mmCIF file with all atom_site columns, C-alpha atoms in Angstrom:
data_model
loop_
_atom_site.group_PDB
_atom_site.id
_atom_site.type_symbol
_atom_site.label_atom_id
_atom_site.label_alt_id
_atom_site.label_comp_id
_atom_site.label_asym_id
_atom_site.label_entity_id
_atom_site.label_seq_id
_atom_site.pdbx_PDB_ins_code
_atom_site.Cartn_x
_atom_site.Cartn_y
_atom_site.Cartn_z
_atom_site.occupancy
_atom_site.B_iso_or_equiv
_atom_site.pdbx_formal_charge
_atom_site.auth_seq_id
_atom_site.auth_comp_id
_atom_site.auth_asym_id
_atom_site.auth_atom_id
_atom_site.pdbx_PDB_model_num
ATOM 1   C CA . UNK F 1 1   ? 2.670   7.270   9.065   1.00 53.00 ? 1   UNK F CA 1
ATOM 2   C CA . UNK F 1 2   ? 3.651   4.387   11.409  1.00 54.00 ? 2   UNK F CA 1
ATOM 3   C CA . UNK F 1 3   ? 6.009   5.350   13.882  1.00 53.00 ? 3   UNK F CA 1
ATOM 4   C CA . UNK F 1 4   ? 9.759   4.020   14.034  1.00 51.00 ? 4   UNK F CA 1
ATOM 5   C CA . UNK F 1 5   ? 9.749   1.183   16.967  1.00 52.00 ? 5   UNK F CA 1
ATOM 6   C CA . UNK F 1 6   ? 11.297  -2.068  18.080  1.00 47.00 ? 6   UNK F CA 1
ATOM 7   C CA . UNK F 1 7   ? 8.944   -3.433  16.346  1.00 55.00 ? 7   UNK F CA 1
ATOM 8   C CA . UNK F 1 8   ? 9.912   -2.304  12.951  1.00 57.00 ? 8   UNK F CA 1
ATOM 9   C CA . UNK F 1 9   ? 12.756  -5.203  12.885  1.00 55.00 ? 9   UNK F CA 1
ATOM 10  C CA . UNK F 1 10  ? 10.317  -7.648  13.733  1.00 55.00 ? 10  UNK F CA 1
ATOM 11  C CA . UNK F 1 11  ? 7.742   -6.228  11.051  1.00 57.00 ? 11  UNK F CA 1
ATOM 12  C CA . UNK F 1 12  ? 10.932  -6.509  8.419   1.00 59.00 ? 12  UNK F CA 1
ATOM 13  C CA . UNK F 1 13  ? 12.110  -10.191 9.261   1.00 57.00 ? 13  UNK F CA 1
ATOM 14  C CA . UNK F 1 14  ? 8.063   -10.988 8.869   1.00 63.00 ? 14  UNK F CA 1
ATOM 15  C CA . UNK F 1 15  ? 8.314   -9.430  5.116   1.00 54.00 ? 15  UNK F CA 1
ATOM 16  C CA . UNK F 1 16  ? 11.580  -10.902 4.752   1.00 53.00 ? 16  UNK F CA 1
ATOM 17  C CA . UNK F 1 17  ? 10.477  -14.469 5.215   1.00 49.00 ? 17  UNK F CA 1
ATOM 18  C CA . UNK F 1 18  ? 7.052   -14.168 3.728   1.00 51.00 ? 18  UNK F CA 1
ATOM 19  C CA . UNK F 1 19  ? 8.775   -13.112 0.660   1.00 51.00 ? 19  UNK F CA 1
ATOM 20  C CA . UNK F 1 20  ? 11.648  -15.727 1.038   1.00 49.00 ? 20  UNK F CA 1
ATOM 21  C CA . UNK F 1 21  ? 8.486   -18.534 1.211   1.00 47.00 ? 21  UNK F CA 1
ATOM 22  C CA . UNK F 1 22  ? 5.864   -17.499 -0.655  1.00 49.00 ? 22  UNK F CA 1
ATOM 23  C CA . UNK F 1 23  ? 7.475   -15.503 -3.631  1.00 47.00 ? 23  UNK F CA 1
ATOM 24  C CA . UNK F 1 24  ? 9.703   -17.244 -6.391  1.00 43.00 ? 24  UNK F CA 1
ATOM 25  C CA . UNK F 1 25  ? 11.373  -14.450 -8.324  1.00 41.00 ? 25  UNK F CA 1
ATOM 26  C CA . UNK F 1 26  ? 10.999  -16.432 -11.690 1.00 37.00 ? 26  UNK F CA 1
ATOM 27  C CA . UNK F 1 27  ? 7.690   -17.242 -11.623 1.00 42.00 ? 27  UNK F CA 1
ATOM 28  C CA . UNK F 1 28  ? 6.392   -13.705 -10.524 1.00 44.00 ? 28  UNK F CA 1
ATOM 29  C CA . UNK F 1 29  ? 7.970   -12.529 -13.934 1.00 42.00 ? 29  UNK F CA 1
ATOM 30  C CA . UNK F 1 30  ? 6.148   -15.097 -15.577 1.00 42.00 ? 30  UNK F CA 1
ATOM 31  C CA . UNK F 1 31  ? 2.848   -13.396 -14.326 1.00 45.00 ? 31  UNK F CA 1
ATOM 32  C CA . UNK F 1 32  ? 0.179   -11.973 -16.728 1.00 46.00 ? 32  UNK F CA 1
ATOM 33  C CA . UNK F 1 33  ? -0.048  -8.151  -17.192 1.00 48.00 ? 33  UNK F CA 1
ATOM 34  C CA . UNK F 1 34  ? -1.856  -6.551  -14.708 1.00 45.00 ? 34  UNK F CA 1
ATOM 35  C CA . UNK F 1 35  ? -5.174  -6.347  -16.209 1.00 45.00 ? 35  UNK F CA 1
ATOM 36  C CA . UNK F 1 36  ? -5.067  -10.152 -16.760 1.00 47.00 ? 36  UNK F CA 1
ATOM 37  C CA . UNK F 1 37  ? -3.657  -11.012 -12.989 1.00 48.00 ? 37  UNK F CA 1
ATOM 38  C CA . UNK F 1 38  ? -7.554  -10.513 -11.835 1.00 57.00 ? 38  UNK F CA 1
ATOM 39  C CA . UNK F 1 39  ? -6.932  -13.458 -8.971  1.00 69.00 ? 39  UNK F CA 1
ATOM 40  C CA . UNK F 1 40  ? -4.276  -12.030 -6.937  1.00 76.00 ? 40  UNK F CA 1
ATOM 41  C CA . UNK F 1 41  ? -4.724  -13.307 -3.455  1.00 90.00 ? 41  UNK F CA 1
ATOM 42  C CA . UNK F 1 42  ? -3.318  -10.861 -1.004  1.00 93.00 ? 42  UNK F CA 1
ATOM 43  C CA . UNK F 1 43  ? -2.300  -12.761 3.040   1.00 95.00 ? 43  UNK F CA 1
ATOM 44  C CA . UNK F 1 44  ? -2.325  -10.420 5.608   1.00 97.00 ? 44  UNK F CA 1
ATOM 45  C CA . UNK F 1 45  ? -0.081  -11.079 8.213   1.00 97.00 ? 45  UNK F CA 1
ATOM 46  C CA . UNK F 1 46  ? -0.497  -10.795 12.007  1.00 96.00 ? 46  UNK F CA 1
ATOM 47  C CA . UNK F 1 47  ? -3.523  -11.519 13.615  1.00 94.00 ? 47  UNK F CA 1
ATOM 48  C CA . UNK F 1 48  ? -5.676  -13.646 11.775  1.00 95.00 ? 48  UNK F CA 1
ATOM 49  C CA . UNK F 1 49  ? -8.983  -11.610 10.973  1.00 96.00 ? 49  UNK F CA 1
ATOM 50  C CA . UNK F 1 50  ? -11.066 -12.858 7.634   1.00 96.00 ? 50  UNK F CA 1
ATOM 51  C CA . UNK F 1 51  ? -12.898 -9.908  7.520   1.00 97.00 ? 51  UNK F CA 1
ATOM 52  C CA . UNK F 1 52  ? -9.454  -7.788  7.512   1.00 97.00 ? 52  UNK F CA 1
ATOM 53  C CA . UNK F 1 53  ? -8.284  -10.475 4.770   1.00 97.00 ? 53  UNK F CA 1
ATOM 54  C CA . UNK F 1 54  ? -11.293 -9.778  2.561   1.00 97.00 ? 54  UNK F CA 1
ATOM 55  C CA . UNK F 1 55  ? -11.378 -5.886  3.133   1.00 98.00 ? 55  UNK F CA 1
ATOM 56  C CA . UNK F 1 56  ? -7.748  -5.796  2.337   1.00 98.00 ? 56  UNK F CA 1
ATOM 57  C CA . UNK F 1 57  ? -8.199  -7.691  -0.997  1.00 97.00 ? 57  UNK F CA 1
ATOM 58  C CA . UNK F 1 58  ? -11.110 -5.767  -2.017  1.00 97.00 ? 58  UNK F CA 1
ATOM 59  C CA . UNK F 1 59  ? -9.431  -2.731  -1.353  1.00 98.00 ? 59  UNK F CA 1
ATOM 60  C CA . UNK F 1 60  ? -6.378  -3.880  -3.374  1.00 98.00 ? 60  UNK F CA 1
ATOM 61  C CA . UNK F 1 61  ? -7.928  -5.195  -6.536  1.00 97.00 ? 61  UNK F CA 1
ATOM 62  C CA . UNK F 1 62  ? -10.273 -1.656  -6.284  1.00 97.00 ? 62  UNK F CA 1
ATOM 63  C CA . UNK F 1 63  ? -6.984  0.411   -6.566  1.00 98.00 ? 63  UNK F CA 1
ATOM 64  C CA . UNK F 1 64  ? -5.320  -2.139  -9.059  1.00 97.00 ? 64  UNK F CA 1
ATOM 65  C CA . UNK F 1 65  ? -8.387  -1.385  -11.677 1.00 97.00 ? 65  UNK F CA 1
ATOM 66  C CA . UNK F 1 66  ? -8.275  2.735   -10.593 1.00 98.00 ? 66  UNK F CA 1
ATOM 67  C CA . UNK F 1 67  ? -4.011  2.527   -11.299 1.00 98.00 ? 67  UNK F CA 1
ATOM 68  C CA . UNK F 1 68  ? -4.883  0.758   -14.476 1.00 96.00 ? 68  UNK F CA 1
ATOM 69  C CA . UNK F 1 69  ? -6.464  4.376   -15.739 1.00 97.00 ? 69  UNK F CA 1
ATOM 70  C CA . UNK F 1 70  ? -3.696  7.227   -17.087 1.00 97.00 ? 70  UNK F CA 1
ATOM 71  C CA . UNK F 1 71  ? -4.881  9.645   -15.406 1.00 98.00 ? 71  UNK F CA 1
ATOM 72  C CA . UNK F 1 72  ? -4.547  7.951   -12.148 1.00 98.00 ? 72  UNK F CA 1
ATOM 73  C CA . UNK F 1 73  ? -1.600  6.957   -12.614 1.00 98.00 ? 73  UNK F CA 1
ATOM 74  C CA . UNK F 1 74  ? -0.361  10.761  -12.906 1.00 98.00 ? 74  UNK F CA 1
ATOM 75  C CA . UNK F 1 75  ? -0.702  11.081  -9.149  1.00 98.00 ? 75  UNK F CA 1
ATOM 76  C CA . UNK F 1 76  ? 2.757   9.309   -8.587  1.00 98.00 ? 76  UNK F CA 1
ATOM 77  C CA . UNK F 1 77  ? 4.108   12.412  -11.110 1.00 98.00 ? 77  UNK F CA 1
ATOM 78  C CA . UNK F 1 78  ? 2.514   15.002  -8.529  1.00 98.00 ? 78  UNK F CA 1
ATOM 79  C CA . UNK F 1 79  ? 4.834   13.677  -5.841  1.00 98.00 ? 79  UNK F CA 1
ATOM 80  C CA . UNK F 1 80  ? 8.155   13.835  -5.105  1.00 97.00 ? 80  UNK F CA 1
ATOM 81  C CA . UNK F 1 81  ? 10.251  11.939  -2.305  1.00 97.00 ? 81  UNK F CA 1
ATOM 82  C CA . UNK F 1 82  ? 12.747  13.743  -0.064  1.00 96.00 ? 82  UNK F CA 1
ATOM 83  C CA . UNK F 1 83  ? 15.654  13.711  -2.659  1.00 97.00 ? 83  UNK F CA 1
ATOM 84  C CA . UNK F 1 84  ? 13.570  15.561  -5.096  1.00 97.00 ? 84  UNK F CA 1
ATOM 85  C CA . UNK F 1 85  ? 12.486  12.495  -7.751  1.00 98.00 ? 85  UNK F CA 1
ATOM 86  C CA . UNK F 1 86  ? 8.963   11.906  -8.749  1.00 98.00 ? 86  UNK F CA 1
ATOM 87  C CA . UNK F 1 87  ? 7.689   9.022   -7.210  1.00 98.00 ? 87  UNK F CA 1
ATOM 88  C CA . UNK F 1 88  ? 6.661   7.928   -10.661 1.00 98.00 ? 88  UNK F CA 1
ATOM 89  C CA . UNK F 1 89  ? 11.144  8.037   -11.415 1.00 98.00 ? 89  UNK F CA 1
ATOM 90  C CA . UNK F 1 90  ? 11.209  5.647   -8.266  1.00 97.00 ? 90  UNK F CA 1
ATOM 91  C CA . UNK F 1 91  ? 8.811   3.134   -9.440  1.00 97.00 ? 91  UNK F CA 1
ATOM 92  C CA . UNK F 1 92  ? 10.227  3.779   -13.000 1.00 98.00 ? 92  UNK F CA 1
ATOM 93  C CA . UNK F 1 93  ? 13.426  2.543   -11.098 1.00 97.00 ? 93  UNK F CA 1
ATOM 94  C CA . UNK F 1 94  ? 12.155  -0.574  -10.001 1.00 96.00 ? 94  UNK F CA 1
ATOM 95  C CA . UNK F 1 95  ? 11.051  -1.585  -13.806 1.00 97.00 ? 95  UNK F CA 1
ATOM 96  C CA . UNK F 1 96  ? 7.345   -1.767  -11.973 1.00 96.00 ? 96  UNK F CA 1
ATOM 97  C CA . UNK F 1 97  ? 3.944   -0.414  -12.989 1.00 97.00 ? 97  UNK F CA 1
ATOM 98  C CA . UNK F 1 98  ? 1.432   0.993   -10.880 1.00 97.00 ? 98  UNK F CA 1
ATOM 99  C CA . UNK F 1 99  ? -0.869  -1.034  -10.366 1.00 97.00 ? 99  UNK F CA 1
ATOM 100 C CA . UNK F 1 100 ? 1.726   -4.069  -11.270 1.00 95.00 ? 100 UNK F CA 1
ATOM 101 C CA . UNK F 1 101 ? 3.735   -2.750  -7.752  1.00 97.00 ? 101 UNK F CA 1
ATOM 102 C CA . UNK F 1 102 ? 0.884   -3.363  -5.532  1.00 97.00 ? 102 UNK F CA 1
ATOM 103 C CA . UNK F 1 103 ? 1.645   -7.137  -5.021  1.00 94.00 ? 103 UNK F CA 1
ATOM 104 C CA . UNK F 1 104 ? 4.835   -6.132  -3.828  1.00 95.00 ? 104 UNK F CA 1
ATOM 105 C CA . UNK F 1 105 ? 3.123   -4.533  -0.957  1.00 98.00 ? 105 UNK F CA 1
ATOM 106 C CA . UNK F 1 106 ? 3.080   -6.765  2.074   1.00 98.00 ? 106 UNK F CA 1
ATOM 107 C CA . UNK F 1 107 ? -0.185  -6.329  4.331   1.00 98.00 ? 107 UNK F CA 1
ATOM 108 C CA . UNK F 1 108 ? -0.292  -6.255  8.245   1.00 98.00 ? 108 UNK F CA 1
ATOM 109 C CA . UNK F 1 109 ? -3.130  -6.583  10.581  1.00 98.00 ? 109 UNK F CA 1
ATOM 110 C CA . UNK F 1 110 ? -1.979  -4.150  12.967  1.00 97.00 ? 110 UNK F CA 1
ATOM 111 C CA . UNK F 1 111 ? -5.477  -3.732  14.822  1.00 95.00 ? 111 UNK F CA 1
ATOM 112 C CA . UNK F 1 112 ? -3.883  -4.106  18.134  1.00 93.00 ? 112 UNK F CA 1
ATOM 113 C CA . UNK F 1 113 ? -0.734  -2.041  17.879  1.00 93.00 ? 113 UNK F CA 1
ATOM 114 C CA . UNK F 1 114 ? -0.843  1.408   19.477  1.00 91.00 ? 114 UNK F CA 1
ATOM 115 C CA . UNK F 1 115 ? -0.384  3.060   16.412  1.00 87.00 ? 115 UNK F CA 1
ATOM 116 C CA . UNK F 1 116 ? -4.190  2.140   15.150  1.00 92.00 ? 116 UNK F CA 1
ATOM 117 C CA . UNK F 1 117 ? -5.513  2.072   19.016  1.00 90.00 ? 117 UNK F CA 1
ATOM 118 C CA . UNK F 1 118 ? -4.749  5.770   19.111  1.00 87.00 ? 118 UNK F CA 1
ATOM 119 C CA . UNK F 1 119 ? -5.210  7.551   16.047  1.00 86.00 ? 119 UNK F CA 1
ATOM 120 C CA . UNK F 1 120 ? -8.157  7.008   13.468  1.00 88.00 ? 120 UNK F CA 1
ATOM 121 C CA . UNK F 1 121 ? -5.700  6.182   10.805  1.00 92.00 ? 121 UNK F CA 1
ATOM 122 C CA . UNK F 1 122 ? -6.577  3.516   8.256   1.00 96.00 ? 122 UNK F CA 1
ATOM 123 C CA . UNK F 1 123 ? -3.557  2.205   7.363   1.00 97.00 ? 123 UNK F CA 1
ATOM 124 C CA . UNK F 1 124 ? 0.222   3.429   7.718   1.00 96.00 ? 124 UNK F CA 1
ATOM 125 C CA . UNK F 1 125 ? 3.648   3.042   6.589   1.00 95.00 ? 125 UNK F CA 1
ATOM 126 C CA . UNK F 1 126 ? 7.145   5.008   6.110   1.00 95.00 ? 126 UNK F CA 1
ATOM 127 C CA . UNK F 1 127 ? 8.496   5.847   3.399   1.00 97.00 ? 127 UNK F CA 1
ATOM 128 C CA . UNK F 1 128 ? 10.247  3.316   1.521   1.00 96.00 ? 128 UNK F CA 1
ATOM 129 C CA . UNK F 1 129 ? 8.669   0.837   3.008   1.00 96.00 ? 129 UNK F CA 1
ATOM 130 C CA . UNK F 1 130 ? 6.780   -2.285  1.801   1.00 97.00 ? 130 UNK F CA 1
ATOM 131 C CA . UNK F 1 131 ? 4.721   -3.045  4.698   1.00 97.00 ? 131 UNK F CA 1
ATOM 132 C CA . UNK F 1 132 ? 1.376   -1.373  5.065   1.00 98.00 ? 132 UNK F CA 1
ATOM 133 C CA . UNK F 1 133 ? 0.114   -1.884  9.024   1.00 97.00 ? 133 UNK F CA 1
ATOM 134 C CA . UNK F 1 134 ? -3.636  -1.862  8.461   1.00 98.00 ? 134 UNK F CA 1
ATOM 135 C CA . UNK F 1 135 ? -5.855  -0.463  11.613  1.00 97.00 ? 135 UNK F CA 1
ATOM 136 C CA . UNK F 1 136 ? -8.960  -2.349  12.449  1.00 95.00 ? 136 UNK F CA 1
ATOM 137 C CA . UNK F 1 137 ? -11.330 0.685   11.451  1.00 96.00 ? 137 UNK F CA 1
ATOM 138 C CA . UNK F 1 138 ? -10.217 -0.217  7.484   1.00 97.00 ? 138 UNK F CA 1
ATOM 139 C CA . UNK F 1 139 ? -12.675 -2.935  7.365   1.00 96.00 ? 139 UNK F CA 1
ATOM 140 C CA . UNK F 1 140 ? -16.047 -0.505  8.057   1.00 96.00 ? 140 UNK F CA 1
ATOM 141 C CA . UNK F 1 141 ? -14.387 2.316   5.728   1.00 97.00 ? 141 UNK F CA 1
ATOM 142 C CA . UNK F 1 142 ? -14.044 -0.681  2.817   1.00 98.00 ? 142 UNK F CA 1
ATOM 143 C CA . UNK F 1 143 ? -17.638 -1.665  3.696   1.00 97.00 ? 143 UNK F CA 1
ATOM 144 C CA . UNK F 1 144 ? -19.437 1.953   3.601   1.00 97.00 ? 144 UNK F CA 1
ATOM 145 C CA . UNK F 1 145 ? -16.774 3.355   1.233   1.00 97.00 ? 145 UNK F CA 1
ATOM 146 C CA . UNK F 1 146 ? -14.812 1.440   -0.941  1.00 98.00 ? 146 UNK F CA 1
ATOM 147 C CA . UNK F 1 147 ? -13.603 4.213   -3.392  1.00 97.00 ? 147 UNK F CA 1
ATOM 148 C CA . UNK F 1 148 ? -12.084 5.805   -0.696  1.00 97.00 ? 148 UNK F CA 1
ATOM 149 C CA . UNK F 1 149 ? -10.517 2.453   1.129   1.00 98.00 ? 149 UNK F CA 1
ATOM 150 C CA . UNK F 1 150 ? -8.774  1.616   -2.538  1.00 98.00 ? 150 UNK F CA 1
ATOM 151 C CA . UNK F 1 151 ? -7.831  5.688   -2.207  1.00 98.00 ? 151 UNK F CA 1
ATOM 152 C CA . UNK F 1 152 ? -6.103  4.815   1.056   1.00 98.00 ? 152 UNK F CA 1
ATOM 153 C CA . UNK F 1 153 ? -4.208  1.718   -0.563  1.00 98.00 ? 153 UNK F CA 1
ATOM 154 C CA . UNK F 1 154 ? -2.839  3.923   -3.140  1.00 98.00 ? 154 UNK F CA 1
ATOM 155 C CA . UNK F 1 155 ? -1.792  6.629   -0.624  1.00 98.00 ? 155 UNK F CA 1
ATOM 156 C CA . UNK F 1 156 ? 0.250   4.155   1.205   1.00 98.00 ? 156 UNK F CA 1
ATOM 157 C CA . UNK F 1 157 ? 1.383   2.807   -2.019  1.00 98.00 ? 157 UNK F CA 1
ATOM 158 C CA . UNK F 1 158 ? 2.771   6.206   -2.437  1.00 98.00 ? 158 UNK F CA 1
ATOM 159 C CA . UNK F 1 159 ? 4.607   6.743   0.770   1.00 98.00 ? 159 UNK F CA 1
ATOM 160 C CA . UNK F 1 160 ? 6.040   2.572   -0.074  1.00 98.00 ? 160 UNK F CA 1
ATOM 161 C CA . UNK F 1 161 ? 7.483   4.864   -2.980  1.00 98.00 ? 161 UNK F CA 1
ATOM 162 C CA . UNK F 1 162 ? 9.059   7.419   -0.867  1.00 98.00 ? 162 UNK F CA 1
ATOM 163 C CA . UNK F 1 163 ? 6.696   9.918   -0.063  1.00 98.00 ? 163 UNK F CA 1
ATOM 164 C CA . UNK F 1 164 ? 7.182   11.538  2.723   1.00 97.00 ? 164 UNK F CA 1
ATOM 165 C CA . UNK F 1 165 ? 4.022   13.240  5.161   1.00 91.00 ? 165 UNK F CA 1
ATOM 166 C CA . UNK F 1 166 ? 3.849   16.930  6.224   1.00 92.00 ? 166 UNK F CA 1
ATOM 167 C CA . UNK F 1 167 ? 4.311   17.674  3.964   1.00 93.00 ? 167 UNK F CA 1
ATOM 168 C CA . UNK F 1 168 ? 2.031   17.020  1.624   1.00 96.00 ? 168 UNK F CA 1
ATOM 169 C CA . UNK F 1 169 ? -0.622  16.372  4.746   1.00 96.00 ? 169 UNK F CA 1
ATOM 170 C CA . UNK F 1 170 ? -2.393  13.484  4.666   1.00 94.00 ? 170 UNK F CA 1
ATOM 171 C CA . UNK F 1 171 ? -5.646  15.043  3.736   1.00 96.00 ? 171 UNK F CA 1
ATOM 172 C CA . UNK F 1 172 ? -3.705  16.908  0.634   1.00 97.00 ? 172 UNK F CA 1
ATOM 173 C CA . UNK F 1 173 ? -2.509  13.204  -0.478  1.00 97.00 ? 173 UNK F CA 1
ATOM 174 C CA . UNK F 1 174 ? -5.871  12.362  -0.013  1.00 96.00 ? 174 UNK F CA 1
ATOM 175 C CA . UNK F 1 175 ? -7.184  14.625  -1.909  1.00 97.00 ? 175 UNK F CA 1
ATOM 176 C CA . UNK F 1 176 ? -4.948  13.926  -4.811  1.00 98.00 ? 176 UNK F CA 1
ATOM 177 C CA . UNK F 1 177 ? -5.514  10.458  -5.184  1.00 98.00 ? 177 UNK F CA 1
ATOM 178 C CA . UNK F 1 178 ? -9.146  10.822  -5.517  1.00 97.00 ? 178 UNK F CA 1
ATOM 179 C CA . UNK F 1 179 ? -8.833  13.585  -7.855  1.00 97.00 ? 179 UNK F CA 1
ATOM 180 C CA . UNK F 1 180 ? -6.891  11.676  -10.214 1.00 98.00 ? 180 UNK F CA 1
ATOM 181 C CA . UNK F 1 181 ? -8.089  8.590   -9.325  1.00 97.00 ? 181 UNK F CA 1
ATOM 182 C CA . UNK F 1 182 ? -11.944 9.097   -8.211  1.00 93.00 ? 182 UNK F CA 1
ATOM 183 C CA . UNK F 1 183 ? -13.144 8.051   -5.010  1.00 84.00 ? 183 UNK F CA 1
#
């Protein structure tokens, strides 16, 4: 999980205005269903990096298709946030599917923040929030193992949800995700 800095306000004025710009309310209802939205074109903020761009939309539009399966989508009933709900009763709370809460997600290159320069994470986030810092070492997992990149995308997904870490572990969530949702 990505540590609570100064940063954090800065991260959440970022989201704030890339939602404020690039996301009209009305016309994101107006969307197709999920399995019809197949051209979702996901920005990742920060520093710019096209290969972090195109490993974070295959990654996405992996664990869109693997959330679009029931028996993936059982992993957010396996979870529960510090209150005690499911995390499938907190996205059942924001009216949202699965894979349908996944473009709510915003995306940060965080390759050169000390929280990916010192731990082999892939990606990281806190619970309840919406913005997934992506380390630099995401972009080889995506190209020698993209099951387990869109695995990663869900896990955050998860903690965007409110689910907390240690517990489960990371490996446990892990684990989970690709049990339901195959690697």
């Amino acid at each position: 999980m990505f540590e609570r800095d100064t940063t954090r306000r800065a991260l959440r004025f970022e989201a704030f205005l890339a939602i404020f710009i690039l996301a009209d309310v009305s016309q994101l209802r107006g969307q197709p269903a999920d399995s019809e939205a197949q051209d979702w074109k996901i920005f990742v903020h920060g520093r710019f990096d096209s290969g972090m761009t195109t490993a974070v939309n295959s990654a996405v539009k992996d664990a869109r298709r693997k959330l679009e399966n029931r028996e993936c989508q059982l992993v957010f009933s396996d979870f529960r946030d510090a209150s005690g709900r499911t995390i499938q009763e907190n996205l059942d709370a924001r009216k949202e599917t699965a894979a349908g809460y996944l473009r709510w997600l915003i995306f940060r290159n965080s390759s050169d923040q000390q929280y990916c320069m010192r731990s082999r994470s892939l990606a990281g986030t806190n619970p309840g929030d919406r913005v997934i810092q992506v380390c630099g070492q995401f972009q080889r997992v995506q190209m020698n193992d993209p099951g387990f990149a869109a695995a990663s995308i869900i896990h955050e997904e998860l903690h965007s949800l409110g689910l907390p870490e240690n517990p489960p572990s990371s490996f446990e969530i892990n684990s989970r995700v690709m049990e339901r949702c195959g690697r």
